[in-house]
mmCIF file of C-alpha atoms in Angstrom:
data_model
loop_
_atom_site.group_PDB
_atom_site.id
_atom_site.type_symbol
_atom_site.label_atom_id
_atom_site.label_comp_id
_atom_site.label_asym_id
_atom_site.label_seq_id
_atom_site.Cartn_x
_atom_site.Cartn_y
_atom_site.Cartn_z
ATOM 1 C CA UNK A 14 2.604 5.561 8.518
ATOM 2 C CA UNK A 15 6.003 5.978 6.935
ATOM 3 C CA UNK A 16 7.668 2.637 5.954
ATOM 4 C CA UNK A 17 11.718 3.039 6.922
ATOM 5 C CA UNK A 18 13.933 1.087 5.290
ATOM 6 C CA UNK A 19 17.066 0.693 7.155
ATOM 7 C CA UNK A 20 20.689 -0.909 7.020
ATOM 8 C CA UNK A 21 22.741 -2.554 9.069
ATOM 9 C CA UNK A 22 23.828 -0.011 11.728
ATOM 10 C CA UNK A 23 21.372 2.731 11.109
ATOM 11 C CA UNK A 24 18.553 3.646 13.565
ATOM 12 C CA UNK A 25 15.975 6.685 13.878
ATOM 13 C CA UNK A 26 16.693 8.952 16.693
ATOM 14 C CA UNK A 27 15.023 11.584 18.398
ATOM 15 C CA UNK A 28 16.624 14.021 20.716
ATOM 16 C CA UNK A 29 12.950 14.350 22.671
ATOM 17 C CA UNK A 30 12.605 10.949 23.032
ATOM 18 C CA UNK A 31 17.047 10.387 24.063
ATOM 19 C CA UNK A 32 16.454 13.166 26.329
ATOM 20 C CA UNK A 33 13.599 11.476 28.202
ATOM 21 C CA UNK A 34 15.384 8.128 28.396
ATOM 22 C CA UNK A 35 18.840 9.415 29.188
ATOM 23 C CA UNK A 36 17.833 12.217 31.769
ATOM 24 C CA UNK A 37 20.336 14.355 29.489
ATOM 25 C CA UNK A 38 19.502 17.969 27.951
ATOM 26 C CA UNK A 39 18.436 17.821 24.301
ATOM 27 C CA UNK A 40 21.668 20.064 24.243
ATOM 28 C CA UNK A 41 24.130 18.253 25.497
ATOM 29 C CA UNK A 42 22.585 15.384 23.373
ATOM 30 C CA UNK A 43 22.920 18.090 19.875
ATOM 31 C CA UNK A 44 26.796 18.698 21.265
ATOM 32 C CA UNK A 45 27.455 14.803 21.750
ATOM 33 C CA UNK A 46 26.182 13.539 18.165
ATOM 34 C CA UNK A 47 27.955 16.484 17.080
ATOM 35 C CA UNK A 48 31.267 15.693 17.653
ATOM 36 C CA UNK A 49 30.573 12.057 17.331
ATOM 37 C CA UNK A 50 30.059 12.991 13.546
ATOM 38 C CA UNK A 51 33.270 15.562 13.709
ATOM 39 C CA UNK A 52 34.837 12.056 14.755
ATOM 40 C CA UNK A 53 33.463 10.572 11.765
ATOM 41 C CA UNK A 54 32.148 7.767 14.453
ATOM 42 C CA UNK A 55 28.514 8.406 13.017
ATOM 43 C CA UNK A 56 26.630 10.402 9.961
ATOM 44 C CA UNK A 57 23.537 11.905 10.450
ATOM 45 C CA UNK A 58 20.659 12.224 7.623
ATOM 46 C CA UNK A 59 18.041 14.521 8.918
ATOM 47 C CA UNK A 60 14.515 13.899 6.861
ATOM 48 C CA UNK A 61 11.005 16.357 7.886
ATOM 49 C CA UNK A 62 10.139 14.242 10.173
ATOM 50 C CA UNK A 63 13.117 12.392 12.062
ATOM 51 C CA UNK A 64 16.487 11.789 11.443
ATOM 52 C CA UNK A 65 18.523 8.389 10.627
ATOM 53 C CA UNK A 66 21.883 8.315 12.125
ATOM 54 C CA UNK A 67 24.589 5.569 10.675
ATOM 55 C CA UNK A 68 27.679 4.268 12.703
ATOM 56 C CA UNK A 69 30.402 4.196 10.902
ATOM 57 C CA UNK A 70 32.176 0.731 10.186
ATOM 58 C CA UNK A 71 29.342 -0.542 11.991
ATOM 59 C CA UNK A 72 30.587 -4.113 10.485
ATOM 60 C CA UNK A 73 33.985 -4.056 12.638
ATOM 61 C CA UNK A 74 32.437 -3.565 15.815
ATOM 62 C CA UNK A 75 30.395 -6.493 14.587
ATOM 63 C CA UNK A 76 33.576 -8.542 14.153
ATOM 64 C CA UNK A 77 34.780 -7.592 18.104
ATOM 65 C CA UNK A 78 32.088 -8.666 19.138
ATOM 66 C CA UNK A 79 32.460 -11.948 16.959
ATOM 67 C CA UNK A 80 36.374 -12.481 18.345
ATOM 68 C CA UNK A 81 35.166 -11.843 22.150
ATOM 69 C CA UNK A 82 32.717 -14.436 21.330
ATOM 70 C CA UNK A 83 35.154 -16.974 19.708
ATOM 71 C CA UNK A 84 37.789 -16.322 22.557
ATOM 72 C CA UNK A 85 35.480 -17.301 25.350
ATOM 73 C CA UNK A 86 34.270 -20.063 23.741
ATOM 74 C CA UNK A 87 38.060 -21.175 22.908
ATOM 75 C CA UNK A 88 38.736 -20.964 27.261
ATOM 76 C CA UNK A 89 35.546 -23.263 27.722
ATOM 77 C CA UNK A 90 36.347 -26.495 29.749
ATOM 78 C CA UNK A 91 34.170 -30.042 30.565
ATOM 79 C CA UNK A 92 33.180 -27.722 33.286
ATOM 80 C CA UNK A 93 30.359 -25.294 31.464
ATOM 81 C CA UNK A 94 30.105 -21.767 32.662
ATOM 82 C CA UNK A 95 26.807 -20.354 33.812
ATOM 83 C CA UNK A 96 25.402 -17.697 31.658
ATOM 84 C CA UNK A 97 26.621 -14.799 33.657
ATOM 85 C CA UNK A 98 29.888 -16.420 34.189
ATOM 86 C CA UNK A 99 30.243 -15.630 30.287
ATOM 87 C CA UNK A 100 28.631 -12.205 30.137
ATOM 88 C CA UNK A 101 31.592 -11.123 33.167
ATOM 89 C CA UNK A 102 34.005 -12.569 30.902
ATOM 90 C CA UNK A 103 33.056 -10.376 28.002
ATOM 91 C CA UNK A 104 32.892 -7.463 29.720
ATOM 92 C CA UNK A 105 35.736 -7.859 31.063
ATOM 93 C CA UNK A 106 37.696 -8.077 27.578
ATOM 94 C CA UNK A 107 35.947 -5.300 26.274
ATOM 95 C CA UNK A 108 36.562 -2.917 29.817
ATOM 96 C CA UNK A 109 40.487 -4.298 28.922
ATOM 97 C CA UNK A 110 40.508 -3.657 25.509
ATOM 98 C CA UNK A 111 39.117 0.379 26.478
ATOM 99 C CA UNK A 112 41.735 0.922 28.837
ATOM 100 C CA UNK A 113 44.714 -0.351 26.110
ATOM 101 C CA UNK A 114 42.935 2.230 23.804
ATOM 102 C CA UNK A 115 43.191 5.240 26.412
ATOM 103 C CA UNK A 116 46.511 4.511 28.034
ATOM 104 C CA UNK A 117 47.938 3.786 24.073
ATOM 105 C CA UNK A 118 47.021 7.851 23.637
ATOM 106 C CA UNK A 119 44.527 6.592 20.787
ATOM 107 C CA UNK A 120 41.502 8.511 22.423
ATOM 108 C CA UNK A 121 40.147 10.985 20.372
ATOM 109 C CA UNK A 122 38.034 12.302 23.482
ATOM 110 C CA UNK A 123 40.337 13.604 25.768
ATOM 111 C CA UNK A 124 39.714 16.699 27.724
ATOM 112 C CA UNK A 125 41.876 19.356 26.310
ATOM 113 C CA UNK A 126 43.195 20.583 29.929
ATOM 114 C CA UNK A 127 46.556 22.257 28.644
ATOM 115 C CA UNK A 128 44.967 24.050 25.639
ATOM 116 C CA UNK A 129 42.109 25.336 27.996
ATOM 117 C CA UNK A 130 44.237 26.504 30.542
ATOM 118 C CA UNK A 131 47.338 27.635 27.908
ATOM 119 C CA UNK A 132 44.450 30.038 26.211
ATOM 120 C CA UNK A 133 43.696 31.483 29.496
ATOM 121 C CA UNK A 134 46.989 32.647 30.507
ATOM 122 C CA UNK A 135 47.544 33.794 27.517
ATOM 123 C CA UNK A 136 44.349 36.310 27.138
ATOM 124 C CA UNK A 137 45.189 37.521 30.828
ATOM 125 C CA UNK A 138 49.275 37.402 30.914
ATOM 126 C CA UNK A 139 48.952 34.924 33.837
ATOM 127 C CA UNK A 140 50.105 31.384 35.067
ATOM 128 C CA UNK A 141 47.978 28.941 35.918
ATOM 129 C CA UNK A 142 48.613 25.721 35.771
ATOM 130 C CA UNK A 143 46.586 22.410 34.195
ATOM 131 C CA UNK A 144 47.452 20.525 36.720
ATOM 132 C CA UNK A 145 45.779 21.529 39.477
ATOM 133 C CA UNK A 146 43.292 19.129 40.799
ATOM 134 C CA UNK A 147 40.481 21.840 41.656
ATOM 135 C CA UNK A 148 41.161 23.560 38.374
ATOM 136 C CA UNK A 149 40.640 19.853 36.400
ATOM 137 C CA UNK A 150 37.497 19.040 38.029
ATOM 138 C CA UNK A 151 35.879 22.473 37.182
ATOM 139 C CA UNK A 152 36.624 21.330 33.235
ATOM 140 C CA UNK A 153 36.203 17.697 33.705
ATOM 141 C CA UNK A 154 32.612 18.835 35.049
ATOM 142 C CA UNK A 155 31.442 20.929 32.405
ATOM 143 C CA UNK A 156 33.197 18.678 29.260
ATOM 144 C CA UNK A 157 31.102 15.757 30.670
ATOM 145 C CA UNK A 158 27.969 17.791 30.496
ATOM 146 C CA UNK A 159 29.430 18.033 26.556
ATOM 147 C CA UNK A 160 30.919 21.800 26.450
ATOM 148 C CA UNK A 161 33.850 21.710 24.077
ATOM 149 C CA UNK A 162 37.055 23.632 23.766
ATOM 150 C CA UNK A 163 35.667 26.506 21.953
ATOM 151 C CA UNK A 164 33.408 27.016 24.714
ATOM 152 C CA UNK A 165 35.850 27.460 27.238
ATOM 153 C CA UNK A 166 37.642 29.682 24.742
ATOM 154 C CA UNK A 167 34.226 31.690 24.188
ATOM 155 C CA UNK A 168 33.780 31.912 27.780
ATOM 156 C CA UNK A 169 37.270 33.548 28.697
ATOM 157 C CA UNK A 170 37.156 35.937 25.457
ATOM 158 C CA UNK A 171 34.006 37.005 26.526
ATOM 159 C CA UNK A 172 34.912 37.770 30.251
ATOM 160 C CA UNK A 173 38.401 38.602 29.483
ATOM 161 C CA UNK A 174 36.630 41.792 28.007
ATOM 162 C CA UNK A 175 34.500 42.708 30.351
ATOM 163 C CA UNK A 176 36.987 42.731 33.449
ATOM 164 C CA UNK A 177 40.851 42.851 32.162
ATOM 165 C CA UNK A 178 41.285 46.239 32.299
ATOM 166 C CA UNK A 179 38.752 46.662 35.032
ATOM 167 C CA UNK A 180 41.237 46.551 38.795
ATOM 168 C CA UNK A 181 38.137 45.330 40.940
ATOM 169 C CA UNK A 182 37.047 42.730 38.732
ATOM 170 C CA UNK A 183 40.331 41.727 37.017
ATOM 171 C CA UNK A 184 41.141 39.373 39.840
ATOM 172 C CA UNK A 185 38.350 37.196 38.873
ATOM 173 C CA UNK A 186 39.899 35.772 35.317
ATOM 174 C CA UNK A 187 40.426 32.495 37.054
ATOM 175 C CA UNK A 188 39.703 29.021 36.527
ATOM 176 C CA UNK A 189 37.338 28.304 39.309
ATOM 177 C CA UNK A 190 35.321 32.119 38.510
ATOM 178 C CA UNK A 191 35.073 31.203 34.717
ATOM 179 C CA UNK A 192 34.571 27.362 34.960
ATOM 180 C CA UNK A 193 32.172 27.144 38.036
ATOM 181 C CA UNK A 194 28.557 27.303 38.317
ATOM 182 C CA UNK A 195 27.817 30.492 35.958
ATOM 183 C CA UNK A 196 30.238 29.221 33.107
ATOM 184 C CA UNK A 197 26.848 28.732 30.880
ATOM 185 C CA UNK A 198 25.531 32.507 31.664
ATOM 186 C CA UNK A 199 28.868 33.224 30.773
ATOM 187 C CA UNK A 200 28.871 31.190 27.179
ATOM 188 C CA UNK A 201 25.545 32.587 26.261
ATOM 189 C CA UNK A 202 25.423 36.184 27.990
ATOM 190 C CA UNK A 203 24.574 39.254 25.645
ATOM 191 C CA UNK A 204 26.970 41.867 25.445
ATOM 192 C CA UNK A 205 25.335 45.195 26.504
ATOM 193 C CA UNK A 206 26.590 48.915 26.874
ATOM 194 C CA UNK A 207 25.235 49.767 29.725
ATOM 195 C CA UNK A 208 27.200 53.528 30.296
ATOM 196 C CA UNK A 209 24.533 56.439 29.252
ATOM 197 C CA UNK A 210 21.524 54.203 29.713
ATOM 198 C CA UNK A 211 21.457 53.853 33.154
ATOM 199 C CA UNK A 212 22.070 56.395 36.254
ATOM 200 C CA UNK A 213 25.723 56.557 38.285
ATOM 201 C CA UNK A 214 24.259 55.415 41.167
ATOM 202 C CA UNK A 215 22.489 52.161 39.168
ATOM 203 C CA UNK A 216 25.883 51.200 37.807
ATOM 204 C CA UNK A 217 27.480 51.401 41.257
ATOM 205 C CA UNK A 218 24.337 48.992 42.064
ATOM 206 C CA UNK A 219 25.133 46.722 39.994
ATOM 207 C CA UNK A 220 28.709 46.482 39.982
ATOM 208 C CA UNK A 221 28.437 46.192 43.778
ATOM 209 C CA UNK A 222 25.896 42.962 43.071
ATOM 210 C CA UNK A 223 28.816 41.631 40.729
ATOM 211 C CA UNK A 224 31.370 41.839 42.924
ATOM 212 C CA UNK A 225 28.842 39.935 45.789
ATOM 213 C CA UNK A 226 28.055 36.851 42.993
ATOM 214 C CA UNK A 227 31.812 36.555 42.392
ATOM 215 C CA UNK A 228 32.628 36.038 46.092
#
């Protein structure tokens, strides 16, 4: 067996084994530690045989974790705690000091709902708007399963082809068509030329199962 020799804040990880224990898809796992190292949160050294990921400044989360402790112990009276007394108290600094970070606009993770929607009107000349509540939980779904903005970009280029000059299927360049349940097919789909390979009536076929999906 392979001796490891690690450093503070580095651990071996396997996407087979985080997918088992999480419950999440070793792709949304591969799109996660992605953009945690676009963040420069982490760096990942892949070897033959696993891969060693480091967090970065893996000391200063050390030293929170230090001042939470020296803050609690600083609020400690002739009246001692129990031991969950102090584990609520330190969660609830740290859930405190999360939501200073988000409202302070510090965030580096948050879901691009203007640029999404902004691209889209622009590809089909339309007017959507970001706002909407529907149209914000069809992204907030599918960024949480760790699609990024390129994706949604992909996805409208890719349909935004297919149906923008096309009057019966035009209609359907809308947020909850392209973001809902078929937004993956959508990503990934191959682009095929399908006039001169296949009869009239077959194409009228399919375009009429299209049209029934899209409903």
């Amino acid at each position: 067996m392979q001796e490891i020799k690690l450093k503070p804040g580095q651990f071996v990880f396997g996407r087979k084994v985080a997918s088992e224990e999480s419950g999440l898809s070793e792709q949304v796992i591969r799109t996660c530690l992605k953009k945690l190292k676009n963040m420069k949160k982490l760096t990942i050294k892949p070897t033959n045989k696993f891969t060693v990921i480091s967090i970065v400044n893996w000391a200063r989360y050390q030293d929170e974790e230090n001042q939470i402790n020296q803050h609690i112990n600083q609020q400690l009276t002739n009246k001692q705690p129990t031991t969950n007394h102090i584990q609520e108290r330190k969660e609830g600094i740290r859930k405190e000091r999360i939501k200073d970070y988000t409202l302070s606009g510090r965030s580096q993770n948050t879901i691009p709902y203007q640029e999404i929607i902004a691209y889209l009107n622009e590809k089909t000349g339309r007017d959507y708007k970001d706002g909407t509540p529907k149209t914000r939980t069809l992204i907030n779904v599918l960024w949480k399963q760790g699609f990024q903005l390129q994706d949604f970009q992909k996805v409208i280029d890719n349909k935004v082809k297919d149906w923008i000059t096309d009057q019966k299927y035009s209609k359907y360049l809308r947020p909850e068509t392209l973001f809902g349940t078929k937004f993956e097919g959508y990503l990934n789909e191959q682009r095929h030329h399908l006039t001169g390979m296949v009869s009239e009536k077959t194409m009228r076929t399919i375009e009429n199962l299209k049209e029934l999906e899209l409903e």
